Every structure is written in C-alpha cells, then in structure tokens.
XYZ file of C-alpha atoms in Angstrom:
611
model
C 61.305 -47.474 38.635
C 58.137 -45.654 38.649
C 56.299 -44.897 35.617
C 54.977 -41.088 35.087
C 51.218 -40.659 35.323
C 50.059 -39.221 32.359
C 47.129 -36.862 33.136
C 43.688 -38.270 31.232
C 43.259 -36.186 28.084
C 40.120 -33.660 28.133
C 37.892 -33.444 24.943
C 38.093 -30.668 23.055
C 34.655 -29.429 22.100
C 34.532 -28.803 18.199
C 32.180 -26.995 15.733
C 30.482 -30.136 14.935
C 29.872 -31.159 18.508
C 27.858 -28.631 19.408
C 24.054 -29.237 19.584
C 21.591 -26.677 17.750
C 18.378 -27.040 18.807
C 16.177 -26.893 15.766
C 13.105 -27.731 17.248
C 13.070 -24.730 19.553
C 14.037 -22.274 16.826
C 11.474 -23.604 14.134
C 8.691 -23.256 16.639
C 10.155 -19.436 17.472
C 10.107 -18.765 13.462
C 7.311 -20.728 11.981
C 4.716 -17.779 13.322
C 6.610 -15.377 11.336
C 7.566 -17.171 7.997
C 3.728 -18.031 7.927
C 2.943 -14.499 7.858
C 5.497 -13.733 5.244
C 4.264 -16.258 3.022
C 1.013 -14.857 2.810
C 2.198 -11.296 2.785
C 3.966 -11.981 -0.336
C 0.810 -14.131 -1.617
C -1.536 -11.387 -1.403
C 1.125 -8.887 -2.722
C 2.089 -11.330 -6.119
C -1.626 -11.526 -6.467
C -2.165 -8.016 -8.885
C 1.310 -7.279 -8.891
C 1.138 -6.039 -12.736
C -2.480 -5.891 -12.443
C -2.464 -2.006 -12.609
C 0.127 -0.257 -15.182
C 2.372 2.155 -13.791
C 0.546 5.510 -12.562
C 2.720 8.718 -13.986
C 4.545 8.861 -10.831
C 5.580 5.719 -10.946
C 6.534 5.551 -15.046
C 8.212 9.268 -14.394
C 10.410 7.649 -11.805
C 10.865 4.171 -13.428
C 12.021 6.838 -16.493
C 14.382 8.264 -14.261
C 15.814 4.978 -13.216
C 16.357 3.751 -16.943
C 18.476 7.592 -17.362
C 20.003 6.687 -13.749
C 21.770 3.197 -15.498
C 22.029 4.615 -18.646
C 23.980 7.870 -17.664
C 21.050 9.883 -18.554
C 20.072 13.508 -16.934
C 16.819 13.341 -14.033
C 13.759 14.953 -13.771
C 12.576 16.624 -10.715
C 10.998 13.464 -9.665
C 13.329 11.618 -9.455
C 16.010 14.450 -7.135
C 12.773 15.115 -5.028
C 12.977 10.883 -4.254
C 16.252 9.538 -4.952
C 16.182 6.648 -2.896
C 13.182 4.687 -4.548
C 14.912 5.815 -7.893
C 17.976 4.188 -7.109
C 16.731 1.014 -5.784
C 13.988 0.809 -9.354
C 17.523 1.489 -11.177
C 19.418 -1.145 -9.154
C 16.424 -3.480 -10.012
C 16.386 -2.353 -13.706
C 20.329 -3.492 -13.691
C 19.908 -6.885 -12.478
C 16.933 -7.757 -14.406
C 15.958 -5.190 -17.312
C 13.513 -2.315 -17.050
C 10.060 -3.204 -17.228
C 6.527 -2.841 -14.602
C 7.462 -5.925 -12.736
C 11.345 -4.960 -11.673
C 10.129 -1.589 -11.320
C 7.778 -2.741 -8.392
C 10.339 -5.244 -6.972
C 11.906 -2.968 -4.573
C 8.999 -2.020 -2.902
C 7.429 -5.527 -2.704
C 10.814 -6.497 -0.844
C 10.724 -3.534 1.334
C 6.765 -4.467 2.603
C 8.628 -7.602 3.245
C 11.352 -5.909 5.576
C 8.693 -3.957 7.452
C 7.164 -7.357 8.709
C 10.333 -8.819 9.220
C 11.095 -5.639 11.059
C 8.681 -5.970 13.216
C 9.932 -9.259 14.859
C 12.342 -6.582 16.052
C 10.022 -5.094 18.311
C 9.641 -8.424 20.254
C 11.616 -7.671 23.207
C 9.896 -4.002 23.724
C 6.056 -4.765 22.953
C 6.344 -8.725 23.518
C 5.609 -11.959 20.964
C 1.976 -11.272 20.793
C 1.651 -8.204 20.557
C 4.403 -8.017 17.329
C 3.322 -11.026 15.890
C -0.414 -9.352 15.638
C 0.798 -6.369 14.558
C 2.368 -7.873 11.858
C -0.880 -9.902 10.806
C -2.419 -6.540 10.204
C 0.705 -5.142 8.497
C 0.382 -7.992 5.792
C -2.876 -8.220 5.249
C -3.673 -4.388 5.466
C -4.927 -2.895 1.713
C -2.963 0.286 2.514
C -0.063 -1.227 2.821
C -0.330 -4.282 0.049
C -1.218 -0.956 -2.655
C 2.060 0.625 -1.243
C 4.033 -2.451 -1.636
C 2.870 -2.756 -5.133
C 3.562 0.369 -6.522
C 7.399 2.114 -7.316
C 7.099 4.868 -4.722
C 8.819 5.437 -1.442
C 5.789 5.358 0.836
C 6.529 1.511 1.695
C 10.139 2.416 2.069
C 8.810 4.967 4.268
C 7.242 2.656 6.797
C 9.987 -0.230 6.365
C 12.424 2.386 7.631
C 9.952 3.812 10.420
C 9.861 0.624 12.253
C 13.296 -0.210 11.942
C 13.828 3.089 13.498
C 11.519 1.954 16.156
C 13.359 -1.297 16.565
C 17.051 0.635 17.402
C 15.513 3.479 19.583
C 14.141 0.634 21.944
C 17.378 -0.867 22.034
C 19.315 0.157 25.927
C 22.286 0.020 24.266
C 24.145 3.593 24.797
C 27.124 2.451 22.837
C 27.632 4.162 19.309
C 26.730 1.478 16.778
C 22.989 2.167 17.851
C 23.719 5.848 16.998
C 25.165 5.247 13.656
C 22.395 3.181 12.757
C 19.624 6.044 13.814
C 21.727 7.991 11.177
C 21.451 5.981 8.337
C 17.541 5.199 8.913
C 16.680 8.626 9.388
C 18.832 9.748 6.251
C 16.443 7.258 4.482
C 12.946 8.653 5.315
C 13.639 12.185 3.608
C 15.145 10.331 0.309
C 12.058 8.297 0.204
C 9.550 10.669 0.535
C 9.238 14.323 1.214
C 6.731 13.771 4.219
C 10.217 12.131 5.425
C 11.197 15.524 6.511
C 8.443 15.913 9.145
C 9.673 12.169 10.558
C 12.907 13.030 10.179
C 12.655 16.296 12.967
C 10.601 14.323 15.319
C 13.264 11.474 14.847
C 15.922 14.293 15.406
C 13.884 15.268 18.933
C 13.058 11.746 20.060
C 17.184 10.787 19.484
C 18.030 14.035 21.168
C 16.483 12.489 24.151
C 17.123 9.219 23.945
C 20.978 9.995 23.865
C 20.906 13.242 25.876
C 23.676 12.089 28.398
C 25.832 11.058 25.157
C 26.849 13.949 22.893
C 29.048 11.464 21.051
C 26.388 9.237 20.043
C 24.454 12.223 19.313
C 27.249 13.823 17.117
C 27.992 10.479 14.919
C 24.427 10.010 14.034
C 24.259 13.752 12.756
C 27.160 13.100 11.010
C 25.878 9.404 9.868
C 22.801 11.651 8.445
C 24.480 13.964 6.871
C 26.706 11.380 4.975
C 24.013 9.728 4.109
C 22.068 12.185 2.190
C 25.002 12.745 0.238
C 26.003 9.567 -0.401
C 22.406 8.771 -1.587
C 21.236 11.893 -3.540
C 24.410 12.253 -5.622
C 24.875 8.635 -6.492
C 27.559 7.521 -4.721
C 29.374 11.279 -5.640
C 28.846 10.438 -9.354
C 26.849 13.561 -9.859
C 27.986 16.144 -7.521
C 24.830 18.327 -7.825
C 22.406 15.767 -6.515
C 22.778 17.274 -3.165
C 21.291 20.494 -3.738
C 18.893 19.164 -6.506
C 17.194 16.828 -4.035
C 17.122 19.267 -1.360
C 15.590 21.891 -3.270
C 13.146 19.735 -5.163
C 12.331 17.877 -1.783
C 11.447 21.333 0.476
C 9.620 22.178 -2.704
C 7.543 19.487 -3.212
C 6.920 19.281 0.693
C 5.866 23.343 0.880
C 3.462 22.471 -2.251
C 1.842 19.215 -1.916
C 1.569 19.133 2.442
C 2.072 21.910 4.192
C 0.757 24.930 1.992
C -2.772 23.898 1.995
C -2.993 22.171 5.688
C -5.857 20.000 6.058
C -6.424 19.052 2.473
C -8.620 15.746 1.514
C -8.827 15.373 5.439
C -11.483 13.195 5.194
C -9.772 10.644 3.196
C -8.094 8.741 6.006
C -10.924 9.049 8.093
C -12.760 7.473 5.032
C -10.081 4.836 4.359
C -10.478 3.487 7.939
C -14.578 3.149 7.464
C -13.947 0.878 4.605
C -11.122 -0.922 3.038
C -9.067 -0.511 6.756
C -12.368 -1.372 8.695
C -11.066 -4.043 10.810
C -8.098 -2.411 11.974
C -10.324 0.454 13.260
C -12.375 -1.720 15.361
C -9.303 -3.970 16.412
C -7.999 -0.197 17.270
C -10.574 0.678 19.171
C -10.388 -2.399 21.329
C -6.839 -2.062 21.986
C -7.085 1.525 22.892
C -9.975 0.787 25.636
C -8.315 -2.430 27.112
C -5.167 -0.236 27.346
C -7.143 2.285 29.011
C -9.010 -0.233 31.286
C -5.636 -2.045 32.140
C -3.509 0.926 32.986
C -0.981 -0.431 29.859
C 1.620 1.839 29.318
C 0.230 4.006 26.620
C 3.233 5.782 24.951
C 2.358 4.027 21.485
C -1.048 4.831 22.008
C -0.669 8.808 22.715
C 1.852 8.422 19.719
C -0.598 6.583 17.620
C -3.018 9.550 18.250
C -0.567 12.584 17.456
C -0.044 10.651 14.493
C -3.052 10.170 12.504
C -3.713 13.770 13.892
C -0.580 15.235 11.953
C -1.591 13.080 8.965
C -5.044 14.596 8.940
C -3.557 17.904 8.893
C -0.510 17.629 6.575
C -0.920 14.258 4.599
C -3.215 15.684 2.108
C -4.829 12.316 1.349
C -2.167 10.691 -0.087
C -1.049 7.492 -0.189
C 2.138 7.958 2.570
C -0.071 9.382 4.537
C -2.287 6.660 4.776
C -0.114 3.842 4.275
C 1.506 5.782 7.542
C -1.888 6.058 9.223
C -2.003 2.101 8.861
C 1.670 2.094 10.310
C 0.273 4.017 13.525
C -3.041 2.063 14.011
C -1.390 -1.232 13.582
C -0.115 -1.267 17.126
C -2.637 -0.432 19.125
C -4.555 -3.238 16.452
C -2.219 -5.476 17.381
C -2.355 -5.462 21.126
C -6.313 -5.322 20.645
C -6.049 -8.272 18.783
C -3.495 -10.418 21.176
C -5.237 -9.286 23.789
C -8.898 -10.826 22.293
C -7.252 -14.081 21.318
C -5.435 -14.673 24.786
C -8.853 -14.485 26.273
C -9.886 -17.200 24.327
C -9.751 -20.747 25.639
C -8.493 -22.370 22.897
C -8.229 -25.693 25.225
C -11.839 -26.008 25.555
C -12.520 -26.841 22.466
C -11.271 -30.062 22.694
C -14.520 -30.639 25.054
C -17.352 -31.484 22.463
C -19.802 -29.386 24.116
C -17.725 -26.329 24.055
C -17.294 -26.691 20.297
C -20.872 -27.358 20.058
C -21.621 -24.556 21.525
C -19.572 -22.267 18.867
C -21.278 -24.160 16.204
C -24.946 -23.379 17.316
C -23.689 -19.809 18.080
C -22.623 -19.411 14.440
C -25.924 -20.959 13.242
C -28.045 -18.248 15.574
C -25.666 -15.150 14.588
C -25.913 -16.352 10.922
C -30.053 -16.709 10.937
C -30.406 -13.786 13.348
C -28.516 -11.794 10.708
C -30.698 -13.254 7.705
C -33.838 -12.134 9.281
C -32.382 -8.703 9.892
C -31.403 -8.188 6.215
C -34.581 -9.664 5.293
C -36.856 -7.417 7.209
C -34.661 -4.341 6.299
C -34.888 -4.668 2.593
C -38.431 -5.016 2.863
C -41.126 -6.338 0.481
C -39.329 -6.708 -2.887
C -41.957 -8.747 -4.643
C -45.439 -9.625 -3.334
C -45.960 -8.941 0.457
C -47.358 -12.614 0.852
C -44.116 -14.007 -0.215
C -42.080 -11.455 1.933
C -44.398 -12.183 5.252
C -43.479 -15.793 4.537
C -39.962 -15.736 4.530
C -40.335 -12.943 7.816
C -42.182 -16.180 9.407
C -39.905 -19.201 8.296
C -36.717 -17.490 9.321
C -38.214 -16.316 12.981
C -39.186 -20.198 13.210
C -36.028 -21.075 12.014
C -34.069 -18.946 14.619
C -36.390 -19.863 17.570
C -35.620 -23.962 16.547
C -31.568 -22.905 16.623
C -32.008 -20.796 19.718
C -33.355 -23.697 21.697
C -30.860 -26.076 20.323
C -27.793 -23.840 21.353
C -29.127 -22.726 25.019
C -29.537 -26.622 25.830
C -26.373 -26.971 24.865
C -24.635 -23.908 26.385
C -26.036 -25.700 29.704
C -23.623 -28.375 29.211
C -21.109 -26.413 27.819
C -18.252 -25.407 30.304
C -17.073 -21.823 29.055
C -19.663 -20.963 26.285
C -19.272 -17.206 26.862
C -15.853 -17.255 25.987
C -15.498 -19.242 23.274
C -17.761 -16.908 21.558
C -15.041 -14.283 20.911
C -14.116 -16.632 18.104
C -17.126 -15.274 15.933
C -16.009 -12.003 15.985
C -12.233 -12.456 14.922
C -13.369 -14.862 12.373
C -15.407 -12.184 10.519
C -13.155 -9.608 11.274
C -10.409 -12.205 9.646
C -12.269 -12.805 6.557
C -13.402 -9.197 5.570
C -9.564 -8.342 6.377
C -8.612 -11.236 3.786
C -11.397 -10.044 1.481
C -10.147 -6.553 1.469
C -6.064 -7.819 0.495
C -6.777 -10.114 -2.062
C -9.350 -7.510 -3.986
C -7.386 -4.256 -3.548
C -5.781 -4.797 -7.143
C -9.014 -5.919 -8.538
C -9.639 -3.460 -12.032
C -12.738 -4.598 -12.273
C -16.284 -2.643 -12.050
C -16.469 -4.843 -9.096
C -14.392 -2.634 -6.773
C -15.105 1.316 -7.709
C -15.487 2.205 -4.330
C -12.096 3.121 -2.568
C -10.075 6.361 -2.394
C -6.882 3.598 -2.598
C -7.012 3.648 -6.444
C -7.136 7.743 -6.692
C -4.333 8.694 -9.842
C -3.790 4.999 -11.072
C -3.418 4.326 -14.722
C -6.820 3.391 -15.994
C -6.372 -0.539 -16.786
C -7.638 0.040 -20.265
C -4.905 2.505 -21.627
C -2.204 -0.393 -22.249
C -4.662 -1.689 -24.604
C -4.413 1.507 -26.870
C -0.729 1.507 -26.179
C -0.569 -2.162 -27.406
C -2.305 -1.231 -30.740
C -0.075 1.741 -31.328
C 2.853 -0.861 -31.303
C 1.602 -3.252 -33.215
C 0.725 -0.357 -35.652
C 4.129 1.177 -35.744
C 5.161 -2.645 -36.302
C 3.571 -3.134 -39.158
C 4.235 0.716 -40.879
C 7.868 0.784 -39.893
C 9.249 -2.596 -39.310
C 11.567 -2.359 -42.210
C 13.138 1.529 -41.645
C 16.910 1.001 -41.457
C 17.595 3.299 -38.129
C 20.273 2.640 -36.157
C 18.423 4.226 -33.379
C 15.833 1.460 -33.649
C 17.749 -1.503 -34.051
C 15.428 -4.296 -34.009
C 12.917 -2.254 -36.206
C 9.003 -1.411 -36.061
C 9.352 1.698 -33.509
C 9.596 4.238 -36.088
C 6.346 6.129 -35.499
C 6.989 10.186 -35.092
C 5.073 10.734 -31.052
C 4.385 13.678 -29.549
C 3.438 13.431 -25.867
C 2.162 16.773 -24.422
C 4.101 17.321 -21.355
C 1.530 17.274 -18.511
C 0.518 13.398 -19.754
C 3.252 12.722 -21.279
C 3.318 9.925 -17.993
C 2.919 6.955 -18.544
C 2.913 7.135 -22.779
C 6.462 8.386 -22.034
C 7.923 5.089 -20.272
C 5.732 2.493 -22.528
C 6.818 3.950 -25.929
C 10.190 4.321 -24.683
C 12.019 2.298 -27.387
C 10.443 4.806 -29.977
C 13.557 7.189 -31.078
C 11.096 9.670 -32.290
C 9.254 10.574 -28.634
C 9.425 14.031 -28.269
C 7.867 15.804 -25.258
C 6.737 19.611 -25.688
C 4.803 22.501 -23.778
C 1.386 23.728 -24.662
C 3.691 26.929 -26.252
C 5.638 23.772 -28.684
C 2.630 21.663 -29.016
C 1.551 23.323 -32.574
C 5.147 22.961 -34.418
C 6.065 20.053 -33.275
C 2.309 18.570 -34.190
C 3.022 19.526 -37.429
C 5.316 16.057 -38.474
C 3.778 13.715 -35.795
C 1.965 10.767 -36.389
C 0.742 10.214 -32.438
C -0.359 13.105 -30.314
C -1.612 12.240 -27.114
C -3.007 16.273 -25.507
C -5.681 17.002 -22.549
C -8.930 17.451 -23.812
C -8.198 21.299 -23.415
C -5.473 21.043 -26.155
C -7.317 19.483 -29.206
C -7.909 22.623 -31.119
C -4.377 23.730 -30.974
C -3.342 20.345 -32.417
C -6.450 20.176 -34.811
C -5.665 23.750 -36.071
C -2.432 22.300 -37.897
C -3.239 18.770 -38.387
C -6.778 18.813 -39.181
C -6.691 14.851 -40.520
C -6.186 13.724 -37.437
C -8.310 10.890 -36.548
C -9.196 11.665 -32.591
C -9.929 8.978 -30.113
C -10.484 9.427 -25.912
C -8.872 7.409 -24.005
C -9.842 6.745 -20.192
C -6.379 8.315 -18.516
C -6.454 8.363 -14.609
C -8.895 6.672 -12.100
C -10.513 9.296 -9.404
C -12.600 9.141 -6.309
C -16.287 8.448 -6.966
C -18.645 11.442 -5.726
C -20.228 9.677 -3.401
C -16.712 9.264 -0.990
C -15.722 12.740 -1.498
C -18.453 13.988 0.996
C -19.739 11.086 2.233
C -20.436 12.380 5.974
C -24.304 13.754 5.207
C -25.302 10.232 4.207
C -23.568 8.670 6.888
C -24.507 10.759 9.446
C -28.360 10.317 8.771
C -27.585 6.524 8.485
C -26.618 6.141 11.868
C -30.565 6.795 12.639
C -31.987 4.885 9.565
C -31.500 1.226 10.084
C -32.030 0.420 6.207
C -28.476 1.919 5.552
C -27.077 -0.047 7.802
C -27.741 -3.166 5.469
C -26.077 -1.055 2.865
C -23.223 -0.225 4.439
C -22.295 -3.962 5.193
C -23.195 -4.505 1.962
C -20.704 -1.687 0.589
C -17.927 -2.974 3.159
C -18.088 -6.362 1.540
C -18.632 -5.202 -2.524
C -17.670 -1.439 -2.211
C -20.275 -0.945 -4.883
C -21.667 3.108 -5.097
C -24.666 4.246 -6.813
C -22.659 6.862 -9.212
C -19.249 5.540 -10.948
C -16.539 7.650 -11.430
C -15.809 8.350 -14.740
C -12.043 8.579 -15.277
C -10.108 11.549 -16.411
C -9.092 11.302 -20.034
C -6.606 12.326 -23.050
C -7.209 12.563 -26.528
C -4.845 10.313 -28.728
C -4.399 11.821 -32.229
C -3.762 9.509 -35.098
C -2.703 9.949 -38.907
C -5.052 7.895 -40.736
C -2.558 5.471 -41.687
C -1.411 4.880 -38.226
C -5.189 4.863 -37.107
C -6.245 1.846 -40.337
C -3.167 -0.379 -38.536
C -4.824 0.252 -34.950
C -8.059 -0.399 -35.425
C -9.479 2.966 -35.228
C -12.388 4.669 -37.348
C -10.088 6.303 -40.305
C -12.637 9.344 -40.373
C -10.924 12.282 -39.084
C-alpha cells in the first residue's frame, strides 16, 4: 500500500523575520538629525532672551482670549493661524513668553525637516546644504524665536515646494496644495501675494486635470474657514480675517511700494553675509555649468518682489533668506565636492593646508597692521611692519617647499574659505539674540522690546505686592495685583500681556486718557501725552523708560560710506571688523514711554518719590 507524499511545508515569512537594515538608514539620517540638533541649539540659545515685542504680546493676548472664550483684536483676525497655534500652546502648557514662542521654534524645525523633501528634485547635496544655511541663518533663527507667522510662512513655502515637485497627477497631491496654500494667507498677510503665484504655478502644474485643480480650490477655501473661524466656533472669523488681512496688506506692503528697500540689501552685507557670497558662487557655477536655472530665475524674481513690496520687514527677509538659500546651497555642495577630502590622509597634503592657514593668517595680520597705521610711536609701528613681513616671508618658504611635495595643494585650499565662511555663519546664529551693547548693529532687532523694560515691569509687581497683597478681590485671587493701570492704547503692548493678572488694566484713547488718569496709580503714555496726564494728576512721579529698539543711523543710509569705501582700503579693515562685532560709531537710542507713578506706588519701586 503506498503511502501519500506529503508536499514539504514552505515557510511563511512573518513580521519578525524580516530584516531592517539599520545601518543603511542611520547613515541616510544622521546628516539630517545633526543639523537639527544644532538648529534647535542655536534657537534654545536666547529663546527668552528678548521679551515679547507688541506684536507678539498683542497676539499672545489674543491667544489667552482665544482659550478663554474672550473677543480678538484685529491682530489676531489679520493672523489667525499663529494665534491659534500660541493658543494651542498656551492650553497644553500655560500662557507665558516661552509657550508663546514654541510654535514657531517647532515650525523652523519643520522647514529643515522639509527640506529633506526636496531630495529627489534638487539631490542629497544640494538639500542637505541648503538646510545648513536654513539653520544656521540669523534671519531665520530671529523668526523662529519670535510668535509671528513669518517662520510659518517659510515652513509652509517649502513644503509647498516639496508637493509641486512631486509627478504624481493623482488628487491627494492636489488636496495637499490646498491646505498649504490656505496656510500662507492665515500666517501672514504677504501670504496673499504667495498665495496667487501658488494659484498660477498649480494652474499649470495640473492644467490637463481640472479635477485636481477643482479639489485644491475647494481644499483652500475650506481651509480658510476652518482656520479663521475656529473650527466654526465663531462664525464671523471669516470675514474678520479677510477684511483685516487685505487691510493690513494694502497698508503695510503694497501702498507705499519700495519702502525700507535697502534693508534686505543691507541684511545680506552683514548678518546674512555668507549666504550672499555662497549665492553668488552658486549662481555663476550654475551659469558656467548650464544647470537648470528655474530656482535661480525664481530666486531672482523673488528678492526683486521683496524689495518692492516687503517693506523691510521681517517676512520679507526671513523670505529673502528662503530664496537665497538654494542657490547657497548648490554653491556650497558644489565647493565641497571639489574638495578632495581623501588627500588629506597624505601628510603632505595636510601640511600643505596647515602652512596655507599660517600664510593667509600672517598675510592678513600685516594687512590690518599697515591699514590702521601708526597708533603709537612710528618706531614701534615700523617694527611690527618689519617682524610680520619677516615672519610671512619664513612661512611662505616653508609652505612652497612643501606644496612641492604635496599632491593636490591647490585644491585642498578651498577648505580655508568654507572654514571662515563656517565660523562667521556660526558667529552670526549664536549672537543674533545677544541684548547686549555688543551687537547694536543689525536692522534684525528693529521694534523688539527693549531688554530693560521687564525690569520696570518686575518692580511694578513687586510694588503692587507689597501695597495690595492683602485686598480681598475675587478677581485677584491669589492677591498683590490690585494696582489701578492705565495703559494708553498705542503702547499699551507689551505692559498689556505682562500685567495681565491685574483686574484693574484698563486701556483708553488719547480722547479717555484724562478721566480715566484721574483714579490710576500706573500710567504708562508716549512722551507726547504727559501733559494731558500731568494736567489731572500733577503728583505723579514720572520716569522714561527705554520702549522699542530701532535701526542705528548709520544703516539707514549706509550706501555713501560704502560706496567711497570700496576705493579707501582703510574701511575695508572696518568693515571686517563690523562683520565680526557689528559695532557703529552712533548708537541708537531707543524709543521710549513715560511710566507715571503715585508716590506710594513709586517708594515700593524704587523710584525718586519727587513728583
């Protein structure tokens, strides 16, 4: 009798047999969590340096009435979206400067990791340098530091860069584009302009495809109602925001084109210096190559527009950054692939670098030291002159011997150049929050808080502590805010959001400032606005307060001193000097309030009780 044959049993392949290979995919992602990690180092470094500027408290404000059920200003309808995300913060973790900020340092986060996106379109290097620039860029570190919706803005731009390069006609693409573009308007009113050349570019892109065309209108249009009326829970956002948006769009872009036009140029001679030189590079090797130069024609039309219509602000050059950092970063990849990195495992080759570095560093030395000129005695000056040209003829011998040896000296010099460009770029992050007198000289800073007004603040608190700490009002449960303030309405930013636990703020006009003067015990008025005050409360004690940092003099109209520098070779020593310091002959002296006290209130401060 014959037995059956019983066919041999296959393996079934499981979950747990499969191999991942780890290796691979750390090697693929190490590049980019390296350059997170030090995005977010340089952006924690001065996080709460700065207090909140008024645009930032009057929007943190609205956030607080946004979770508390509270009514909006027209701040916070003309940008909704960076409202909602500092009141989604302010619900997780408590209002306050820090989780007002979070939502922006996230989203400078999301524009690097959105850039990883762009791999398949511009290639590894080309991204991965981009995104080098991206983190370390001032512009951008400010914008990621501040509760606004310019680093929203630029999050939301390349992610809308990363799903029009995808080939995919299908409609998820399309529904996407909808959302994104929804988002730029809600951020920021310059989101408008972005928004209709978005609209043109998708028009094209999906030309052959009304239906993709059709769902991302619609995607849009759900979108900014969604957003701008709170998930429908107030039903006139719609028409608030877009009233208050065109508004604010007519008045602070396009009614006076070409406003503070020089700023950006200005911004890219200094703090952004070397991205404008990477930028140059990569727009001359594209040139010289024959690259594909869609990005770089783009790049141009777009610091163009922002020259006319960005009025100087901070979108426009955080997006002027944005633009430049492309054609940076293929500059950049470009300058390091030409580098033989392999070489200098050859000792010569290394050696070579090295006595390089020590010629570019004397050569540099006896530059400086002839264009300052004789300080002190001449004797002493002529001496140095002749111990440094000594010194560099010693070093010059030294490295052309061994350049003979070397292999690929020529080369390997291209390292000197990144280096410095590296560390003036890493200089510039970590010192864009400085508040010291060590950093006047940037437009970046233009309408900050000035550092020194929490400290007033502080002893207006610890006043009201110690006048009022026992008043039973239920308004003021835990006691000591009971001081009567009166903030006059065009500063009442940011006194408003740091006295908010008082129950006695009141905000008036320059028509209610006299009666309601008339019971306060704080008045904080422009200088123009004393004597009403003073004419009904003439015990006031007064005291000035530094309100709101502005551009120093000298960058306003810097382009007659520049121009005649490019012929003076002394002011070239000063303008490396300024690009490492940013120190200017003539501070600029910050515009200020005047903070009336009662004398009791101004004993308890620590003010002169002399009114």
């Amino acid at each position: 009798m014959n037995t059956p044959t019983v066919p041999p049993s296959t393996p079934v392949s499981t979950v747990l047999d499969r191999e991942i290979p780890l290796v691979g995919w750390a090697i693929r992602i190490a590049p980019w969590a390296l350059v997170l990690v030090v995005a977010l180092a340089v952006r924690l470094y001065g996080f709460r340096t700065y207090p909140l500027s008024a645009h930032e408290a009057a929007l943190a404000s609205d956030a607080v009435a946004l979770v508390t059920g509270g009514d909006l200003t027209s701040v916070g309808w003309t940008q909704p979206l960076p409202t909602i995300l500092a009141a989604l913060s302010f619900f997780l973790f408590g209002p306050g400067d820090g989780a007002a900020r979070l939502p922006s340092l996230l989203a400078g986060l999301v524009a690097i990791i959105g850039m990883a996106r762009l791999q398949p379109v511009l290639g590894r290097p080309v991204t991965l340098a981009s995104a080098w620039l991206l983190a370390l860029s001032p512009t951008l570190i400010l914008a990621s530091t501040r509760l606004d919706g310019v680093i929203v803005l630029v999050a939301t731009l390349i992610l809308i860069f990363a799903v029009l390069s995808q080939r995919s006609q299908e409609l998820q693409p399309a529904l996407a584009l909808g959302v994104l573009a929804a988002a730029l308007p809600l951020a920021h009113p310059l989101g408008w302009l972005l928004a209709l050349a978005l609209a043109l570019a998708g028009s094209w892109r999906w030309r052959a495809h009304p239906g993709s065309l059709s769902l991302a209108a619609t995607s849009f249009i759900a979108t900014l109602g969604l957003t701008s009326t709170a998930l429908l829970t107030r039903p006139q956002g719609l028409a608030l925001f877009l009233i208050e948006s065109w508004t604010a769009l007519w008045r602070d872009f396009l009614r006076v084109p070409a406003a503070h036009w020089t700023r950006p140029l200005l911004l890219l001679a200094t703090d952004e210096f070397p991205m404008l030189v990477l930028a140059i590079v990569g727009t001359i090797l594209i040139v010289r190559h024959g690259v594909s130069s869609w990005f770089a024609l783009g790049a141009a039309v777009g610091v163009l527009s922002l020259l006319v219509f960005g009025h100087g602000s901070l979108a426009a050059l955080a997006l002027q950054s944005l633009a430049l950092s492309f054609l940076a970063g293929y500059g950049l990849s470009r300058l390091i692939g030409q580098v033989p990195w392999a070489r200098f495992r050859q000792p010569w080759d290394a050696a070579a670098l090295g006595a390089s570095t020590l010629v570019a560093l004397v050569s540099l030395s006896l530059l400086g030291r002839i264009l300052a000129g004789p300080e002190g005695t001449v004797l002493a000056w002529i001496a140095g002159i002749v111990s440094l040209i000594l010194l560099l003829a010693v070093t010059l011998w030294i490295a052309l011997n061994i350049w003979r040896r070397a292999e690929a000296p020529q080369r390997t010099l291209l390292v000197l150049p990144l280096v410095a460009l590296f560390i003036l770029a890493s200089r510039n992050a970590m010192l864009v929050n400085a508040t010291t007198a060590y950093r006047p000289g940037t437009v970046l800073h233009d309408g900050d808080t000035a550092p020194g007004l929490l400290i007033t603040i502080e002893r207006i608190r610890r006043a009201s502590t110690d006048l009022t700490m026992f008043q039973l009002d239920p308004r003021d449960p835990t006691g000591g805010h009971g001081l009567v303030v009166v903030l006059e309405s065009t500063v009442a930013q940011p006194f408003a959001w740091y006295l908010r636990d008082f129950p006695q703020l009141q905000l008036a006009t320059s028509t209610e400032l006299a009666t309601a003067a008339q019971t306060a015990q704080v008045v904080v008025v422009p200088p123009n606005q004393q004597a009403v005050v003073a004419g009904v409360r003439p015990d006031l004690v007064w005291q000035p307060l530094p309100y709101q940092l502005t551009v120093p003099p000298t960058l306003e109209s810097p382009w007659g001193h520049l121009f005649f520098g490019l012929i003076d070779p002394r002011d070239w020593r000063e303008y490396i000097s300024f690009l490492l310091y940013r120190r200017v002959a003539v501070l600029a002296r910050p515009d200020s309030v005047l903070v009336g006290l009662s004398p009791d209130v101004a004993a308890h401060a620590g003010f002169p009780a002399v009114p």
